[in-house]
Short mmCIF file of C-alpha atoms in Angstrom, two decimals:
data_model
loop_
_atom_site.label_atom_id
_atom_site.label_comp_id
_atom_site.label_asym_id
_atom_site.label_seq_id
_atom_site.Cartn_x
_atom_site.Cartn_y
_atom_site.Cartn_z
CA VAL E 26 -1.78 28.11 6.21
CA ASP E 27 -1.08 29.50 2.75
CA ASN E 28 0.65 26.24 1.80
CA LYS E 29 -1.99 23.79 2.97
CA ILE E 30 -3.20 22.72 -0.49
CA ASN E 31 -0.01 21.37 -2.04
CA SER E 32 1.68 18.37 -3.59
CA GLU E 33 1.87 16.52 -0.24
CA LYS E 34 -1.88 15.95 -0.31
CA LEU E 35 -2.65 12.46 -1.64
CA PHE E 36 -6.13 11.54 -0.46
CA SER E 37 -9.04 13.40 1.08
CA LEU E 38 -12.81 12.98 1.19
CA TYR E 39 -15.80 15.14 1.94
CA SER E 40 -18.22 14.06 4.63
CA ALA E 41 -20.86 16.79 4.59
CA PRO E 42 -24.46 16.23 3.49
CA GLN E 43 -24.52 19.37 1.31
CA ASP E 44 -23.40 18.96 -2.29
CA THR E 45 -20.04 20.58 -3.16
CA TYR E 46 -19.12 20.90 0.51
CA GLY E 47 -16.24 19.14 2.25
CA SER E 48 -16.77 18.62 5.97
CA ALA E 49 -17.95 20.18 9.21
CA ILE E 50 -14.52 20.00 10.85
CA PRO E 51 -13.63 23.68 10.15
CA PHE E 52 -16.79 24.76 11.95
CA TYR E 53 -16.04 22.72 15.06
CA SER E 54 -12.26 23.18 15.20
CA THR E 55 -12.01 26.98 15.02
CA PRO E 56 -12.81 29.52 17.76
CA LEU E 57 -16.28 30.36 18.95
CA PHE E 58 -17.82 33.21 16.92
CA SER E 59 -14.51 33.87 15.20
CA ILE E 60 -16.09 35.47 12.12
CA GLY E 61 -19.77 36.20 12.55
CA TYR E 62 -22.43 35.84 15.22
CA ASN E 63 -25.45 35.03 13.04
CA ASN E 64 -23.44 32.69 10.84
CA PRO E 65 -20.51 31.72 13.06
CA PHE E 66 -17.36 30.40 11.50
CA GLY E 67 -16.45 28.18 14.41
CA PHE E 68 -17.66 26.66 17.64
CA GLY E 69 -14.33 25.70 19.17
CA VAL E 70 -15.44 22.22 20.18
CA TYR E 71 -12.33 20.42 18.92
CA CYS E 72 -9.57 22.24 20.77
CA LEU E 73 -5.99 21.39 21.67
CA SER E 74 -4.28 21.69 25.03
CA TYR E 75 -1.32 23.85 25.97
CA ASP E 76 0.63 20.64 26.67
CA PHE E 77 0.18 19.69 23.03
CA TYR E 78 1.24 23.15 21.88
CA ASN E 79 4.44 22.77 23.89
CA LEU E 80 5.38 19.58 22.03
CA PHE E 81 6.52 21.89 19.21
CA GLU E 82 9.84 23.69 19.25
CA ILE E 83 9.59 27.47 19.28
CA ASN E 84 10.92 27.84 15.72
CA ASP E 85 8.76 25.06 14.30
CA VAL E 86 6.59 26.52 11.54
CA ARG E 87 3.75 24.24 12.65
CA ARG E 88 3.75 25.95 16.05
CA GLN E 89 4.08 29.47 14.67
CA ASP E 90 1.42 29.06 12.00
CA GLY E 91 -0.62 26.12 13.19
CA PHE E 92 -2.69 27.45 16.08
CA ILE E 93 -5.15 30.25 16.74
CA TYR E 94 -3.89 31.65 20.02
CA THR E 95 -5.50 35.11 19.84
CA TYR E 96 -8.38 36.26 17.70
CA THR E 97 -11.08 38.93 17.46
CA ASP E 98 -14.58 37.57 17.91
CA ALA E 99 -17.81 38.72 16.30
CA PHE E 100 -18.39 41.22 19.11
CA GLY E 101 -15.04 42.93 18.54
CA ALA E 102 -13.43 41.50 21.66
CA THR E 103 -9.89 40.19 21.63
CA ILE E 104 -9.87 36.61 22.87
CA THR E 105 -6.55 35.15 24.02
CA TYR E 106 -6.11 31.57 25.08
CA GLU E 107 -5.12 31.15 28.72
CA PRO E 108 -2.99 28.03 29.44
CA GLY E 109 -4.65 25.59 31.78
CA ASN E 110 -8.11 27.05 31.26
CA GLU E 111 -9.58 24.22 29.20
CA ASN E 112 -13.16 23.52 30.18
CA ALA E 113 -14.82 20.16 30.50
CA PRO E 114 -16.53 19.14 27.25
CA ASN E 115 -19.94 20.72 27.01
CA PHE E 116 -22.17 20.47 23.94
CA TYR E 117 -21.28 23.53 21.82
CA GLY E 118 -19.36 24.86 24.80
CA GLY E 119 -15.80 23.52 24.66
CA ASP E 120 -14.39 26.80 23.44
CA ASN E 121 -11.53 27.20 25.93
CA GLY E 122 -8.57 25.67 24.16
CA LEU E 123 -6.12 26.23 21.36
CA CYS E 124 -7.69 25.93 17.93
CA SER E 125 -5.85 24.45 14.98
CA THR E 126 -5.53 26.34 11.69
CA LYS E 127 -5.33 23.08 9.77
CA TYR E 128 -8.91 23.20 8.49
CA THR E 129 -9.59 26.93 8.46
CA ASP E 130 -11.90 27.99 5.64
CA ALA E 131 -12.87 31.63 5.20
CA THR E 132 -15.30 30.76 2.39
CA TYR E 133 -18.01 29.41 4.66
CA ALA E 134 -21.63 29.72 3.50
CA ALA E 135 -24.30 31.43 5.55
CA GLY E 136 -26.62 29.14 7.46
CA VAL E 137 -24.61 25.91 7.17
CA ILE E 138 -21.87 24.35 9.23
CA SER E 139 -20.29 22.59 6.27
CA HIS E 140 -17.17 23.93 4.59
CA THR E 141 -15.41 23.32 1.30
CA ASN E 142 -12.36 21.79 3.02
CA ASN E 143 -12.30 18.00 2.85
CA ILE E 144 -11.04 15.69 5.60
CA TRP E 145 -7.41 14.72 5.04
CA TYR E 146 -6.63 11.01 5.15
CA MET E 147 -3.17 10.77 3.59
CA ARG E 148 -0.36 13.19 2.84
CA PHE E 149 2.96 12.22 1.31
CA VAL E 150 4.85 13.36 4.41
CA GLU E 151 3.34 10.43 6.32
CA SER E 152 5.30 8.04 4.09
CA TYR E 153 8.51 9.30 5.68
CA LEU E 154 7.07 8.88 9.16
CA ILE E 155 6.03 5.30 8.32
CA LEU E 156 9.54 4.57 7.03
CA ALA E 157 11.10 6.15 10.11
CA GLU E 158 8.97 4.00 12.41
CA ALA E 159 9.70 0.82 10.45
CA TYR E 160 13.47 1.40 10.42
CA MET E 161 13.40 2.25 14.12
CA GLU E 162 11.58 -0.98 15.00
CA ILE E 163 14.23 -3.09 13.23
CA ASN E 164 16.88 -0.99 15.04
CA ASN E 165 18.27 0.69 11.92
CA LEU E 166 18.49 4.00 13.72
CA PRO E 167 20.48 5.95 11.08
CA LYS E 168 17.81 5.28 8.43
CA ALA E 169 15.06 6.03 10.93
CA ARG E 170 16.62 9.41 11.75
CA GLU E 171 17.17 10.13 8.05
CA ASN E 172 13.48 9.79 7.24
CA LEU E 173 12.38 11.55 10.41
CA ASN E 174 14.63 14.51 9.65
CA ILE E 175 13.12 14.89 6.18
CA VAL E 176 9.84 15.64 7.93
CA ARG E 177 11.38 17.94 10.51
CA SER E 178 13.70 19.90 8.25
CA ARG E 179 10.87 21.22 6.08
CA VAL E 180 9.23 22.90 9.10
CA ASN E 181 12.42 24.36 10.58
CA ALA E 182 12.56 21.87 13.46
CA SER E 183 15.92 20.74 14.84
CA THR E 184 17.78 17.71 13.48
CA ILE E 185 17.61 14.47 15.46
CA ASP E 186 21.11 12.98 15.31
CA SER E 187 21.35 10.71 18.37
CA GLY E 188 19.36 8.67 20.86
CA THR E 189 18.55 5.07 21.71
CA GLN E 190 15.91 3.01 20.00
CA GLU E 191 13.44 3.68 22.82
CA GLN E 192 14.14 7.42 22.73
CA LEU E 193 13.70 7.51 18.97
CA ARG E 194 10.47 5.52 19.22
CA GLN E 195 8.99 8.24 21.44
CA ILE E 196 10.27 11.05 19.21
CA ILE E 197 8.75 9.47 16.10
CA ARG E 198 5.43 8.94 17.84
CA GLU E 199 5.34 12.54 19.01
CA GLU E 200 6.25 13.65 15.50
CA ARG E 201 3.14 11.89 14.22
CA TRP E 202 1.09 13.82 16.77
CA ARG E 203 2.66 17.10 15.73
CA GLU E 204 2.35 16.50 12.01
CA LEU E 205 -0.88 14.53 11.67
CA HIS E 206 -3.29 15.79 14.34
CA PHE E 207 -6.87 16.01 13.02
CA GLU E 208 -5.95 13.72 10.10
CA MET E 209 -7.68 10.62 11.47
CA THR E 210 -4.58 8.57 12.27
CA GLU E 211 -4.52 8.60 16.07
CA LEU E 212 -6.76 5.60 16.81
CA TYR E 213 -4.96 3.42 14.28
CA ASP E 214 -1.63 4.52 15.75
CA ILE E 215 -2.41 3.58 19.34
CA ARG E 216 -3.88 0.26 18.23
CA ARG E 217 -0.67 -0.50 16.32
CA TRP E 218 1.46 0.53 19.30
CA GLY E 219 -0.59 -1.50 21.80
CA GLU E 220 -1.56 1.63 23.77
CA VAL E 221 -5.34 1.71 23.43
CA GLN E 222 -6.12 0.89 27.06
CA SER E 223 -3.56 3.29 28.55
CA ASN E 224 -4.79 6.09 26.30
CA PHE E 225 -8.37 5.38 27.28
CA GLU E 226 -7.64 5.41 31.00
CA GLU E 227 -5.41 8.50 30.88
CA HIS E 228 -7.63 10.53 28.56
CA PRO E 229 -9.10 13.62 30.29
CA LEU E 230 -12.59 12.55 29.24
CA VAL E 231 -12.16 9.58 31.57
CA SER E 232 -9.53 10.53 34.14
CA LYS E 233 -10.80 14.06 34.75
CA TRP E 234 -14.41 14.45 33.72
CA TYR E 235 -16.08 11.05 33.31
CA PRO E 236 -14.37 8.63 35.72
CA GLN E 237 -17.40 6.32 35.67
CA LEU E 238 -16.43 5.16 32.17
CA SER E 239 -14.64 1.83 32.18
CA TRP E 240 -12.30 0.02 29.80
CA ASP E 241 -13.58 -2.84 27.66
CA GLU E 242 -11.38 -5.18 25.62
CA LYS E 243 -13.73 -4.81 22.67
CA PHE E 244 -12.34 -1.29 22.14
CA LEU E 245 -9.24 -2.87 20.62
CA LEU E 246 -11.21 -3.50 17.40
CA TYR E 247 -14.14 -1.98 15.58
CA PRO E 248 -17.30 -4.08 15.25
CA ILE E 249 -17.87 -5.65 11.84
CA PRO E 250 -20.89 -3.89 10.29
CA SER E 251 -24.10 -5.87 10.56
CA ASN E 252 -24.75 -5.62 6.83
CA GLU E 253 -21.49 -7.53 6.29
CA THR E 254 -22.19 -10.25 8.85
CA SER E 255 -25.74 -10.74 7.49
CA ARG E 256 -24.42 -10.95 3.93
CA ASN E 257 -21.85 -13.61 4.84
CA THR E 258 -22.81 -15.84 7.76
CA ASN E 259 -19.27 -17.26 7.90
CA ILE E 260 -18.01 -13.95 9.27
CA LYS E 261 -17.59 -14.03 13.02
CA GLN E 262 -18.29 -10.79 14.85
CA ASN E 263 -15.38 -9.31 16.81
CA SER E 264 -15.47 -10.23 20.48
CA GLY E 265 -17.69 -8.07 22.67
CA TRP E 266 -19.71 -6.48 19.88
#
């Protein structure tokens, strides 16, 4: 947490309506009433599962320092996450889950949900993950492992020194999850990997809580904004939108 603003950070943007503020992510991704009741620091809506937590090795710094597992709430109670106790999403109520420390911001202002932390879009470490994936896909496994291990060594994770192309593909993909969660890469990743439909159908929002939702091929692409299609009539809207 103390090292989060560093030379790895290449590009970030604010998204909050208040001037000088970054985003609302810290408010939604930290535990319910984790600082104050009248002006709460977090609502715990964007939480992570225990399965995700277990993707990290025990000695991985990102596991040790990257999650709020136990905290004291505004009422003085000690709240400890209980594995398997994630609730179904409920507006302002999804507070049973592991919260990430990635966007924590203790300098919140009273009466607003916006924080000074921007949304991260690109850190230098992702360059190594991109290289690792590219080398893996052309079956240059030594170079793929070399770049992957640059990422892992800096967080005290074990060295990857063997494995088939398919095994390494899965390791690299999981490494992106571990390293880049909440950094707006996931949708682009699963589109690139051809896994949009399987992720949709297996996502708890669909498989567990909202089974009436159905897959549509149009989800493979975003719609082209109407102001673009009206400006240039030669642009053809993506199928289904």
